[in-house]
Coordinates of C-alpha atoms and ligand atoms in Angstrom, one line a residue:
X2 CA 0.0 0.0 0.0
X3 CA 1.0 3.6 -0.3
X4 CA 4.3 4.7 1.3
X5 CA 5.0 8.0 2.8
X6 CA 8.4 9.6 3.5
X7 CA 9.4 13.0 4.8
X8 CA 12.6 14.6 5.9
X9 CA 13.5 18.0 7.5
X10 CA 16.6 19.4 9.1
X11 CA 19.2 18.3 6.6
X12 CA 20.8 20.7 4.1
X13 CA 21.7 19.3 0.8
X14 CA 20.9 15.6 0.8
X15 CA 17.2 15.7 1.4
X16 CA 16.2 14.6 -2.1
X17 CA 18.6 11.6 -1.8
X18 CA 17.1 10.7 1.5
X19 CA 13.6 10.9 0.2
X20 CA 14.4 8.8 -2.8
X21 CA 16.2 6.2 -0.7
X22 CA 13.3 6.1 1.7
X23 CA 10.9 5.5 -1.2
X24 CA 13.1 2.7 -2.5
X25 CA 13.0 1.1 1.0
X26 CA 9.2 1.3 0.9
X27 CA 8.9 -0.3 -2.5
X28 CA 8.1 -3.6 -0.8
X29 CA 4.7 -2.2 0.2
X30 CA 3.6 -2.2 -3.4
X31 CA 3.0 0.9 -5.6
X32 CA 2.2 2.0 -9.1
X33 CA 3.3 5.6 -9.1
X34 CA 5.5 7.9 -7.1
X35 CA 6.3 11.6 -6.4
X36 CA 8.1 14.1 -4.3
X37 CA 7.4 17.7 -3.2
X38 CA 10.3 19.9 -1.9
X39 CA 10.1 22.9 0.3
X40 CA 10.4 25.8 0.6
X41 CA 10.4 25.9 -3.2
X42 CA 7.1 24.0 -3.4
X43 CA 8.3 22.1 -6.5
X44 CA 6.5 18.8 -7.2
X45 CA 7.5 16.0 -9.5
X46 CA 5.5 12.8 -9.9
X47 CA 5.4 9.9 -12.3
X48 CA 3.3 6.8 -12.9
X49 CA 5.2 3.5 -12.9
X50 CA 8.3 2.5 -11.0
X51 CA 10.6 4.7 -9.1
X52 CA 13.1 4.6 -12.0
X53 CA 10.6 6.7 -14.0
X54 CA 10.7 9.3 -11.2
X55 CA 14.4 9.1 -11.0
X56 CA 14.8 9.7 -14.8
X57 CA 12.4 12.7 -14.5
X58 CA 14.5 14.1 -11.7
X59 CA 17.6 14.0 -13.9
X60 CA 16.0 16.3 -16.4
X61 CA 13.9 18.3 -13.9
X62 CA 15.9 18.4 -10.6
X63 CA 14.0 19.5 -7.6
X64 CA 15.6 21.9 -5.1
X65 CA 14.9 22.5 -1.5
X66 CA 15.9 21.7 2.1
X67 CA 13.0 19.6 3.2
X68 CA 10.3 17.5 1.5
X69 CA 7.8 14.8 1.4
X70 CA 7.5 11.8 -0.9
X71 CA 5.1 9.1 -1.8
X72 CA 4.6 5.7 -3.5
X73 CA 0.9 5.3 -4.5
X74 CA -1.1 2.1 -4.6
X75 CA -4.2 3.0 -6.6
X76 CA -7.6 3.1 -5.0
X77 CA -9.4 6.1 -6.4
X78 CA -8.4 6.5 -10.0
X79 CA -6.0 4.7 -12.2
X80 CA -2.2 4.8 -11.8
X81 CA -1.4 7.9 -13.9
X82 CA 0.9 10.9 -13.5
X83 CA -2.1 13.1 -12.5
X84 CA -3.3 10.7 -9.8
X85 CA 0.2 10.3 -8.3
X86 CA 0.9 12.1 -5.1
X87 CA 1.8 14.7 -3.9
X88 CA -1.4 16.6 -4.7
X89 CA -1.5 20.3 -4.6
X90 CA -4.1 23.1 -4.5
X91 CA -4.8 25.3 -7.5
X92 CA -2.1 27.8 -6.6
X93 CA 0.5 25.2 -5.6
X94 CA 0.9 26.6 -2.1
X95 CA 0.1 23.2 -0.5
X96 CA 1.4 19.7 -1.3
X97 CA 0.0 16.6 0.4
X98 CA 0.8 12.9 0.4
X99 CA -1.7 10.5 1.9
X100 CA -2.0 6.8 2.7
X101 CA -5.5 5.4 3.4
X102 CA -9.0 6.3 2.3
X103 CA -10.9 9.5 3.0
X104 CA -14.4 8.1 3.3
X105 CA -16.2 11.4 3.2
X106 CA -14.2 12.8 0.2
X107 CA -17.3 12.9 -2.1
X108 CA -19.1 15.4 0.3
X109 CA -15.9 17.4 0.8
X110 CA -15.2 17.5 -2.9
X111 CA -18.8 18.5 -3.8
X112 CA -18.6 21.4 -1.3
X113 CA -15.2 22.6 -2.6
X114 CA -16.5 22.4 -6.2
X115 CA -19.6 24.4 -5.2
X116 CA -17.1 27.0 -4.0
X117 CA -15.5 27.1 -7.4
X118 CA -12.5 24.8 -6.8
X119 CA -11.3 22.8 -9.8
X120 CA -9.9 19.3 -9.2
X121 CA -7.2 17.9 -11.3
X122 CA -7.1 14.2 -10.3
X123 CA -9.5 11.3 -9.5
X124 CA -8.2 10.8 -6.0
X125 CA -9.8 11.2 -2.6
X126 CA -6.6 12.8 -1.4
X127 CA -6.9 15.9 -3.5
X128 CA -9.6 17.4 -1.2
X129 CA -6.9 17.8 1.5
X130 CA -4.7 20.5 -0.2
X131 CA -7.8 22.3 -1.4
X132 CA -9.2 22.4 2.1
X133 CA -5.9 23.7 3.5
X134 CA -5.7 26.3 0.8
X135 CA -9.3 27.4 1.4
X136 CA -8.5 27.8 5.1
X137 CA -5.3 29.8 4.3
X138 CA -7.5 32.1 2.1
X139 CA -9.7 32.6 5.1
X140 CA -6.8 34.0 7.1
X141 CA -5.9 30.9 9.1
X142 CA -2.3 30.2 9.9
X143 CA -0.7 27.2 8.1
X144 CA -0.8 25.1 11.3
X145 CA -4.4 26.0 12.1
X146 CA -5.4 25.4 8.5
X147 CA -3.8 21.9 8.7
X148 CA -5.5 21.0 11.9
X149 CA -8.9 22.3 10.8
X150 CA -8.6 20.3 7.6
X151 CA -7.7 17.1 9.4
X152 CA -10.6 17.6 11.7
X153 CA -12.9 17.4 8.7
X154 CA -11.6 14.0 7.4
X155 CA -13.3 10.7 8.0
X156 CA -11.8 7.4 7.3
X157 CA -8.2 6.2 7.5
X158 CA -5.2 8.3 6.8
X159 CA -1.6 9.0 7.3
X160 CA -1.0 12.5 5.8
X161 CA 2.0 14.7 5.4
X162 CA 1.9 18.2 4.0
X163 CA 4.1 21.1 3.3
X164 CA 2.5 24.5 3.1
X165 CA 3.6 27.7 1.3
X166 CA 7.1 28.7 2.3
X167 CA 6.9 27.6 5.9
X168 CA 9.9 25.5 6.9
X169 CA 7.6 22.8 8.4
X170 CA 6.2 19.4 7.7
X171 CA 2.7 18.8 9.1
X172 CA 1.6 15.2 9.5
X173 CA -1.3 13.3 11.0
X174 CA -2.2 9.7 11.6
X175 CA -5.6 8.1 11.9
X176 CA -5.8 4.4 11.0
X177 CA -2.8 4.2 8.7
X178 CA 0.8 3.7 9.9
X179 CA 3.1 6.7 10.4
X180 CA 6.3 6.7 12.3
X181 CA 8.8 9.5 13.2
X182 CA 12.6 9.0 13.1
X183 CA 14.7 11.3 15.1
X184 CA 18.4 12.1 15.1
X185 CA 20.4 15.1 16.5
X186 CA 19.9 17.2 13.4
X187 CA 16.8 16.0 11.6
X188 CA 13.3 14.5 11.7
X189 CA 12.1 11.8 9.4
X190 CA 8.6 10.7 8.7
X191 CA 7.6 7.4 7.1
X192 CA 5.0 4.7 6.8
X193 CA 7.6 2.2 8.1
X194 CA 11.0 2.3 9.8
X195 CA 13.1 0.8 6.8
X196 CA 12.5 4.2 5.1
X197 CA 15.0 5.9 7.4
X198 CA 16.8 3.1 9.3
X199 CA 20.0 4.0 7.3
X200 CA 20.0 7.3 9.2
X201 CA 18.5 6.6 12.6
X202 CA 17.0 3.8 14.6
X203 CA 15.4 6.2 17.2
X204 CA 11.7 6.0 16.5
X205 CA 8.4 7.4 17.7
X206 CA 5.5 5.2 16.9
X207 CA 2.5 7.5 16.6
X208 CA -0.9 6.7 17.9
X209 CA -4.2 7.3 16.0
X210 CA -5.3 10.9 16.3
X211 CA -1.8 12.2 16.8
X212 CA -0.3 15.0 14.7
X213 CA 3.3 16.0 14.1
X214 CA 4.7 19.4 13.5
X215 CA 8.4 19.1 12.3
X216 CA 10.7 22.0 11.7
X217 CA 14.5 22.2 11.2
X218 CA 14.9 22.6 15.0
X219 CA 12.9 19.5 16.0
X220 CA 9.4 18.1 16.2
X221 CA 6.4 18.1 18.5
X222 CA 3.5 15.6 18.7
X223 CA 0.0 16.9 19.4
X224 CA -3.2 15.0 20.1
X225 CA -6.4 15.6 18.2
X226 CA -7.3 18.5 20.6
X227 CA -4.0 20.0 19.6
X228 CA -2.4 19.6 23.0
X229 CA 1.2 18.6 23.2
X230 CA 1.8 14.9 23.9
X231 CA 4.9 13.4 25.6
X232 CA 6.2 10.6 23.4
X233 CA 8.7 7.8 24.0
X234 CA 11.6 7.6 21.6
X235 CA 12.3 3.9 21.1
X236 CA 15.4 2.4 19.5
X237 CA 14.5 -0.3 17.0
X238 CA 16.7 -3.3 17.0
X239 CA 17.1 -4.0 13.3
X240 CA 19.7 -2.4 11.1
X241 CA 19.9 -1.2 7.5
X242 CA 21.9 -4.4 6.8
X243 CA 18.9 -6.5 7.8
X244 CA 16.7 -4.7 5.4
X245 CA 19.1 -5.1 2.4
X246 CA 19.2 -8.1 -0.1
X247 CA 22.7 -9.3 1.2
X248 CA 23.7 -10.6 -2.3
X249 CA 20.5 -12.5 -3.0
X250 CA 18.7 -11.8 -6.3
X251 CA 15.4 -11.2 -4.5
X252 CA 14.3 -10.4 -1.0
X253 CA 12.0 -13.4 -1.2
X254 CA 14.9 -15.8 -1.7
X255 CA 16.9 -14.1 1.0
X256 CA 14.0 -14.5 3.4
X257 CA 13.4 -18.1 2.5
X258 CA 17.1 -18.8 3.3
X259 CA 16.8 -16.8 6.5
X260 CA 14.3 -19.3 8.0
X261 CA 16.8 -21.3 10.0
X262 CA 17.7 -18.0 11.8
X263 CA 14.2 -16.5 12.0
X264 CA 12.7 -19.8 13.4
X265 CA 15.4 -20.0 16.1
X266 CA 14.6 -16.4 17.0
X267 CA 10.9 -17.3 17.3
X268 CA 11.4 -19.9 20.0
X269 CA 14.7 -19.0 21.7
X270 CA 14.3 -18.1 25.3
X271 CA 10.7 -19.3 25.3
X272 CA 11.2 -23.1 25.6
X273 CA 13.0 -25.2 28.2
X274 CA 13.8 -28.6 26.8
X275 CA 14.8 -30.0 30.2
X276 CA 11.6 -28.9 32.0
X277 CA 9.5 -29.3 28.9
X278 CA 8.0 -25.9 29.6
X279 CA 7.1 -22.8 27.5
X280 CA 7.2 -19.3 28.8
X281 CA 6.4 -16.0 27.1
X282 CA 7.1 -12.9 29.2
X283 CA 4.6 -11.0 27.0
X284 CA 1.5 -13.0 27.7
X285 CA 1.9 -14.8 31.0
X286 CA -1.4 -13.5 32.3
X287 CA -3.8 -14.6 29.6
X288 CA -6.5 -16.7 31.2
X289 CA -7.4 -20.0 29.8
X290 CA -10.1 -19.3 27.2
X291 CA -13.4 -21.1 26.7
X292 CA -12.9 -20.8 22.9
X293 CA -10.5 -19.1 20.5
X294 CA -11.4 -17.3 17.3
X295 CA -8.5 -16.4 14.9
X296 CA -8.9 -13.6 12.5
X297 CA -6.4 -13.0 9.7
X298 CA -5.9 -12.5 5.9
X299 CA -4.0 -14.3 3.2
X300 CA -0.9 -16.2 4.4
X301 CA -1.7 -15.3 8.0
X302 CA -5.1 -16.9 7.6
X303 CA -3.4 -20.1 6.6
X304 CA -1.4 -19.9 9.8
X305 CA -4.7 -19.3 11.6
X306 CA -6.2 -22.4 10.1
X307 CA -3.2 -24.3 11.4
X308 CA -3.4 -22.7 14.9
X309 CA -7.1 -23.5 15.1
X310 CA -6.5 -27.1 14.2
X311 CA -3.9 -27.5 16.9
X312 CA -6.1 -26.0 19.5
X313 CA -9.0 -28.3 18.6
X314 CA -6.6 -31.2 19.0
X315 CA -5.9 -30.0 22.5
X316 CA -9.6 -29.8 23.3
X317 CA -10.2 -26.1 22.9
X318 CA -12.9 -25.0 20.6
X319 CA -11.3 -22.9 17.9
X320 CA -12.1 -21.5 14.5
X321 CA -10.2 -19.4 11.9
X322 CA -12.1 -16.6 10.2
X323 CA -11.1 -14.5 7.2
X324 CA -10.9 -11.0 8.8
X325 CA -12.6 -9.4 5.8
X326 CA -15.7 -11.4 6.6
X327 CA -15.5 -11.3 10.4
X328 CA -16.3 -7.7 11.1
X329 CA -19.3 -7.7 8.7
X330 CA -20.9 -10.8 10.0
X331 CA -19.4 -11.4 13.5
X332 CA -19.7 -15.0 14.7
X333 CA -21.3 -15.4 18.2
X334 CA -18.8 -15.5 21.1
X335 CA -18.9 -15.7 24.9
X336 CA -16.9 -13.4 27.2
X337 CA -14.5 -16.2 27.8
X338 CA -13.5 -16.3 24.1
X339 CA -10.0 -15.1 23.1
X340 CA -9.8 -13.5 19.7
X341 CA -6.3 -13.8 18.1
X342 CA -5.3 -11.6 15.2
X343 CA -2.5 -13.2 13.2
X344 CA -0.8 -10.5 11.1
X345 CA 2.7 -10.1 10.0
X346 CA 2.6 -6.4 9.6
X347 CA 0.1 -5.6 12.4
X348 CA -1.4 -3.0 10.0
X349 CA -3.8 -5.0 7.8
X350 CA -7.0 -3.0 7.8
X351 CA -9.3 -6.0 7.6
X352 CA -7.6 -7.7 10.6
X353 CA -7.6 -4.5 12.6
X354 CA -11.4 -4.1 11.9
X355 CA -12.1 -7.6 13.0
X356 CA -10.0 -7.2 16.2
X357 CA -11.8 -3.9 16.9
X358 CA -15.1 -5.6 16.5
X359 CA -14.1 -8.3 19.0
X360 CA -12.9 -5.6 21.4
X361 CA -16.2 -3.8 21.1
X362 CA -17.9 -7.0 22.3
X363 CA -15.8 -7.0 25.4
X364 CA -13.5 -10.1 24.8
X365 CA -9.8 -10.4 25.3
X366 CA -7.7 -9.9 22.1
X367 CA -4.2 -10.9 21.3
X368 CA -2.0 -9.9 18.3
X369 CA 0.3 -12.6 17.0
X370 CA 2.5 -10.3 14.9
X371 CA 6.0 -9.7 13.6
X372 CA 5.9 -6.0 14.0
X373 CA 6.8 -4.5 17.3
X374 CA 4.6 -1.5 18.1
X375 CA 2.3 -2.1 15.1
X376 CA -1.3 -1.0 15.4
X377 CA -2.4 -4.5 16.2
X378 CA 0.2 -4.9 18.9
X379 CA -0.8 -1.7 20.5
X380 CA -4.5 -2.0 20.3
X381 CA -4.9 -5.6 21.4
X382 CA -4.9 -6.5 25.1
X383 CA -1.8 -8.7 24.5
X384 CA 0.9 -9.0 21.8
X385 CA 2.9 -12.0 21.1
X386 CA 5.8 -11.3 18.7
X387 CA 7.0 -14.0 16.3
X388 CA 10.4 -12.3 16.0
X389 CA 11.0 -13.3 12.4
X390 CA 12.9 -10.0 11.6
X391 CA 12.0 -7.6 8.8
X392 CA 10.2 -9.2 5.8
X393 CA 10.4 -7.0 2.7
X394 CA 9.3 -9.4 -0.1
X395 CA 5.5 -9.0 -0.7
X396 CA 5.2 -12.8 -0.6
X397 CA 5.3 -13.8 3.1
X398 CA 7.7 -16.6 3.7
X399 CA 9.7 -16.6 6.9
X400 CA 6.9 -15.0 8.8
X401 CA 4.6 -17.8 7.9
X402 CA 7.0 -20.3 9.3
X403 CA 7.4 -18.3 12.4
X404 CA 3.6 -17.9 12.7
X405 CA 3.3 -21.7 12.8
X406 CA 5.9 -21.9 15.5
X407 CA 4.2 -19.1 17.4
X408 CA 0.9 -21.0 17.1
X409 CA 2.6 -24.1 18.6
X410 CA 3.8 -22.2 21.6
X411 CA 0.6 -20.3 22.1
X412 CA -1.5 -23.4 21.9
X413 CA 0.4 -25.0 24.8
X414 CA 0.2 -21.8 26.8
X415 CA -3.6 -21.8 26.4
X416 CA -4.2 -25.5 26.9
X417 CA -5.4 -26.6 30.3
X418 CA -3.0 -29.4 30.9
X419 CA -0.2 -30.1 28.6
X420 CA 1.2 -33.5 27.7
X421 CA 5.0 -34.0 27.9
X422 CA 6.2 -31.2 25.7
X423 CA 9.8 -32.3 25.6
X424 CA 9.5 -34.2 22.2
X425 CA 7.9 -31.1 20.7
X426 CA 10.5 -28.8 22.2
X427 CA 13.4 -31.0 21.1
X428 CA 12.0 -31.1 17.5
X429 CA 11.6 -27.3 17.6
X430 CA 15.2 -27.0 18.5
X431 CA 16.1 -29.2 15.6
X432 CA 13.8 -27.3 13.2
X433 CA 16.4 -24.7 12.1
X434 CA 18.8 -27.5 11.1
X435 CA 15.9 -29.4 9.4
X436 CA 15.0 -26.3 7.4
X437 CA 18.6 -25.9 6.4
X438 CA 18.7 -29.5 5.2
X439 CA 15.6 -28.8 3.0
X440 CA 17.3 -25.6 1.6
X441 CA 20.5 -27.5 0.9
X442 CA 19.0 -30.5 -0.8
X443 CA 15.7 -29.4 -2.3
X444 CA 15.0 -30.5 -5.8
X445 CA 12.3 -27.9 -6.3
X446 CA 14.3 -25.9 -8.9
X447 CA 14.7 -28.9 -11.2
X448 CA 11.0 -29.5 -11.1
X449 CA 10.5 -26.2 -12.9
X450 CA 12.3 -27.6 -16.0
X451 CA 9.8 -30.5 -16.1
X452 CA 6.6 -28.7 -15.1
X453 CA 7.2 -25.0 -15.7
X454 CA 4.8 -25.0 -18.7
X455 CA 1.8 -26.6 -17.1
X456 CA -1.8 -25.3 -17.4
X457 CA -2.2 -25.0 -13.7
X458 CA -0.8 -26.2 -10.4
X459 CA -2.8 -27.9 -7.6
X460 CA -1.9 -28.5 -4.0
X461 CA -3.6 -30.9 -1.7
X462 CA -3.2 -32.0 2.0
X463 CA -5.3 -33.0 5.0
X464 CA -5.4 -31.8 8.6
X465 CA -2.7 -29.2 9.3
X466 CA -1.3 -29.9 5.8
X467 CA -4.4 -28.1 4.4
X468 CA -2.7 -24.9 5.5
X469 CA 0.4 -25.9 3.6
X470 CA -1.6 -26.7 0.5
X471 CA -3.5 -23.4 0.6
X472 CA -0.3 -21.5 1.3
X473 CA 1.6 -23.3 -1.5
X474 CA -1.0 -22.3 -4.0
X475 CA -1.2 -18.7 -2.8
X476 CA 2.6 -18.4 -3.1
X477 CA 2.6 -19.9 -6.5
X478 CA -0.2 -17.7 -7.9
X479 CA 0.9 -14.4 -6.4
X480 CA 4.5 -14.5 -7.7
X481 CA 4.3 -16.6 -10.8
X482 CA 0.8 -15.4 -12.0
X483 CA 0.1 -19.0 -12.9
X484 CA -3.2 -20.6 -12.1
X485 CA -2.7 -22.4 -8.7
X486 CA -5.3 -23.7 -6.3
X487 CA -5.0 -25.5 -3.0
X488 CA -7.7 -27.9 -1.7
X489 CA -8.3 -30.2 1.3
X490 CA -7.5 -33.5 -0.4
X491 CA -10.9 -34.9 0.5
X492 CA -12.7 -32.1 -1.4
X493 CA -11.1 -33.0 -4.7
X494 CA -13.9 -35.4 -5.7
X495 CA -16.5 -32.8 -4.8
X496 CA -15.6 -30.5 -7.7
X497 CA -11.9 -29.6 -8.2
X498 CA -11.2 -33.0 -9.8
X499 CA -12.9 -31.6 -13.0
X500 CA -9.9 -29.4 -13.4
X501 CA -7.3 -32.2 -13.2
X502 CA -5.6 -33.2 -16.4
X503 CA -2.2 -34.5 -17.5
X504 CA -1.1 -30.8 -17.8
X505 CA -1.9 -30.0 -14.1
X506 CA 0.7 -31.3 -11.7
X507 CA -0.6 -31.9 -8.2
X508 CA 1.6 -31.3 -5.2
X509 CA 0.4 -33.7 -2.5
X510 CA 1.6 -32.8 1.0
X511 CA 1.7 -36.1 2.9
X512 CA 3.5 -36.3 6.2
X513 CA 3.4 -39.0 8.9
X514 CA 1.5 -42.2 8.3
X515 CA -1.7 -41.7 10.2
X516 CA -5.2 -42.1 8.8
X517 CA -5.0 -38.7 7.1
X518 CA -1.8 -39.7 5.3
X519 CA -3.4 -43.0 4.2
X520 CA -6.5 -41.2 2.9
X521 CA -4.3 -38.7 1.0
X522 CA -2.7 -41.7 -0.8
X523 CA -6.3 -42.4 -2.0
X524 CA -6.5 -38.8 -3.3
X525 CA -3.2 -39.2 -5.1
X526 CA -4.7 -42.2 -6.9
X527 CA -7.7 -40.2 -7.9
X528 CA -5.7 -37.5 -9.6
X529 CA -3.3 -40.1 -11.1
X530 CA -6.3 -41.8 -12.7
X531 CA -7.0 -38.5 -14.5
X532 CA -3.4 -38.5 -15.8
X533 CA -2.0 -35.7 -13.5
X534 CA 1.6 -36.0 -12.5
X535 CA 2.0 -36.0 -8.7
X536 CA 4.8 -34.5 -6.7
X537 CA 4.7 -35.7 -3.1
X538 CA 6.1 -33.4 -0.4
X539 CA 6.8 -36.1 2.2
X540 CA 8.9 -37.3 5.1
X541 CA 8.8 -40.8 3.7
X542 CA 6.8 -42.3 6.5
X543 CA 3.9 -43.3 4.3
X544 CA 4.0 -45.1 1.0
X545 CA 3.5 -41.8 -0.9
X546 CA 7.0 -41.8 -2.3
X547 CA 6.5 -45.2 -3.9
X548 CA 3.5 -44.2 -6.0
X549 CA 4.2 -40.7 -7.2
X550 CA 6.2 -39.2 -10.1
X551 CA 8.4 -36.9 -8.1
X552 CA 9.4 -36.4 -4.4
X553 CA 10.3 -33.3 -2.5
X554 CA 11.6 -34.8 0.7
X555 CA 11.6 -33.4 4.1
X556 CA 13.4 -34.7 7.2
X557 CA 11.3 -36.6 9.8
X558 CA 10.2 -34.3 12.6
X559 CA 7.4 -33.9 15.2
X560 CA 4.2 -34.2 13.2
X561 CA 3.1 -30.7 14.2
X562 CA 6.3 -29.2 12.7
X563 CA 6.3 -31.2 9.4
X564 CA 4.1 -28.5 7.8
X565 CA 6.9 -25.9 8.3
X566 CA 9.3 -28.1 6.4
X567 CA 6.9 -29.0 3.6
X568 CA 6.0 -25.4 3.1
X569 CA 9.7 -24.5 2.6
X570 CA 9.8 -26.9 -0.4
X571 CA 6.7 -25.2 -1.9
X572 CA 8.2 -21.8 -1.3
X573 CA 11.3 -22.8 -3.3
X574 CA 9.2 -24.3 -6.1
X575 CA 7.1 -21.1 -6.4
X576 CA 10.2 -18.9 -6.3
X577 CA 12.0 -20.8 -9.0
X578 CA 8.9 -21.0 -11.2
X579 CA 8.4 -17.3 -10.9
X580 CA 12.1 -16.6 -11.6
X581 CA 12.0 -18.8 -14.7
X582 CA 9.0 -16.9 -15.9
X583 CA 10.9 -13.6 -15.3
X584 CA 8.3 -12.2 -12.9
X585 CA 9.0 -9.3 -10.6
X586 CA 9.2 -11.5 -7.6
X587 CA 9.4 -9.0 -4.8
X588 CA 6.8 -6.7 -6.2
X589 CA 4.1 -8.8 -7.8
X590 CA 1.6 -6.8 -9.9
X591 CA -1.5 -5.4 -8.1
X592 CA -0.3 -6.6 -4.7
X593 CA 0.9 -4.7 -1.6
X594 CA 2.9 -5.9 1.4
X595 CA 0.8 -4.2 3.9
X596 CA -2.9 -3.9 3.0
X597 CA -4.0 -0.9 4.9
X598 CA -7.4 -0.4 3.3
X599 CA -10.5 -2.5 3.9
Ligands
AGP13 C1 1.0 -13.3 1.3 O1 2.2 -13.6 0.6 C2 0.6 -11.9 1.2 N1 1.6 -11.0 1.4 C3 -0.7 -11.6 1.9 O2 -1.6 -12.7 1.7 C4 -0.6 -11.3 3.4 O3 -0.3 -12.5 4.1 C5 -1.9 -10.7 3.9 O4 -2.1 -9.5 3.2 C6 -1.9 -10.5 5.4 O5 -0.9 -9.6 5.8 P1 -0.5 -9.5 7.3 O6 0.0 -10.8 7.7 O7 0.5 -8.4 7.3 O8 -1.8 -9.1 8.1

């Protein structure tokens, strides 16, 4: 989704900092970009990738000592130069960048047009510079004009504005992420920390309703009644190095290969192999719930399905809900229900809406998230961090693995009486090595030569391997643009089997040798009878390897952790397929890393 950057207090490198910041936010997904510099008020914006803006800057350099920049992910109006941000008023005194959706923009636009204002874009954002300019015309100071304009907005927004020749950046946050970076000489604004982590790791995480007034001599934070607020400056732990590609061709590949480390981070200090115990300092006091409802989107929803299945196995009623459906038709719950939002970013609008709905019904909420101080982490009663480290590729990889580990730990924390956890903990401690073995020995890349021209790719599994099948298909379709679907294996015969042909390889995730694995062997036979080649992702405990065309082998592990290993094989297949097809793997078309609109 849209990315905002801002910088004030530097002398001659502001433009470079803004462009570097926009580059660091590319992972959020965008289709146009622009910059406004002050005090000159010059604006340059281009549809397409940042390279187009960079080329334009070579012929039309911007001058100024402070500025704001934006990467736009289209909502209102197509990705054109005129719809790109920053947007300005008719006399170019005000420039504004915005992330989110201004829900009452139609009324505001109609009123402005009735006053004779001419709009030059299709965006909701453009009402903001016109409203500020109108207030300036009425004699308001720039700061008052900004506040009065923000007071009129409904919906979600992070906004940054520069006004006339004031040496100030004005910003506001309501429902969309906005953070402030601070060093001795300058103030940075951004949608996310990587935009300025090259320059400072000292960060203020703004709350909804807060506004920022930044000048060359510092910044102040105000609440929505315009009263100053004392804020904490926190030092984030990650470095610019962690947010770079470290020699990999793509962030996605880097993040796949980081999994041994990220998984270790997820459980280290939280498990005791000798005692067989699990501790989280963050969530020690959560009472045992009557039931658990998970809310999540996309990959995180697949982790939620897995978490719910584990809880049910441990005797706790649990369901996973797509967050985009939950808030609109909330399922019944009792006051003893725990609602868990699984969200890598902690900023997904649908998930936040579902969590807010649950909170409004008086139940306890928990965010299982990767992002410290994200909105979900701050708004929920409890936050449990998966500690996977920054994930930049739009396709979630290492965070999914860590979400599965997080679910395992959480389940045992919530369950009434635990069985002997030592086998699980020992397997957890072996998991980074097992993932490394998959990475070192995987034959996923060679499968692309054989099956890279197929009509479609199907993924099947049962039990917790349904999550892996759905996730394998999501990864495949989002980065390769090939048709890919995941199904619970038992559902094949109820419809999807009609799609199966010799040109549709089927990836069957079969781990262990229980009744589910045995039944999945039957599903394999069903698709083989229709001529489909079958690739088993298997630990070799069942007879799957003996009956299929190809094998992606995983080491034997605790059955609850086998899905983590199987999923790594499917991540690698999707990556190499997309790479062979020349897709822009880290920035798939139409997708955004952090989906901050409902
Ligand atoms: C998965 O590869 C996608 N990036 C997407 O499905 C993602 O998982 C979804 O948008 C939810 O994001 P979140 O975990 O940040 O809430």
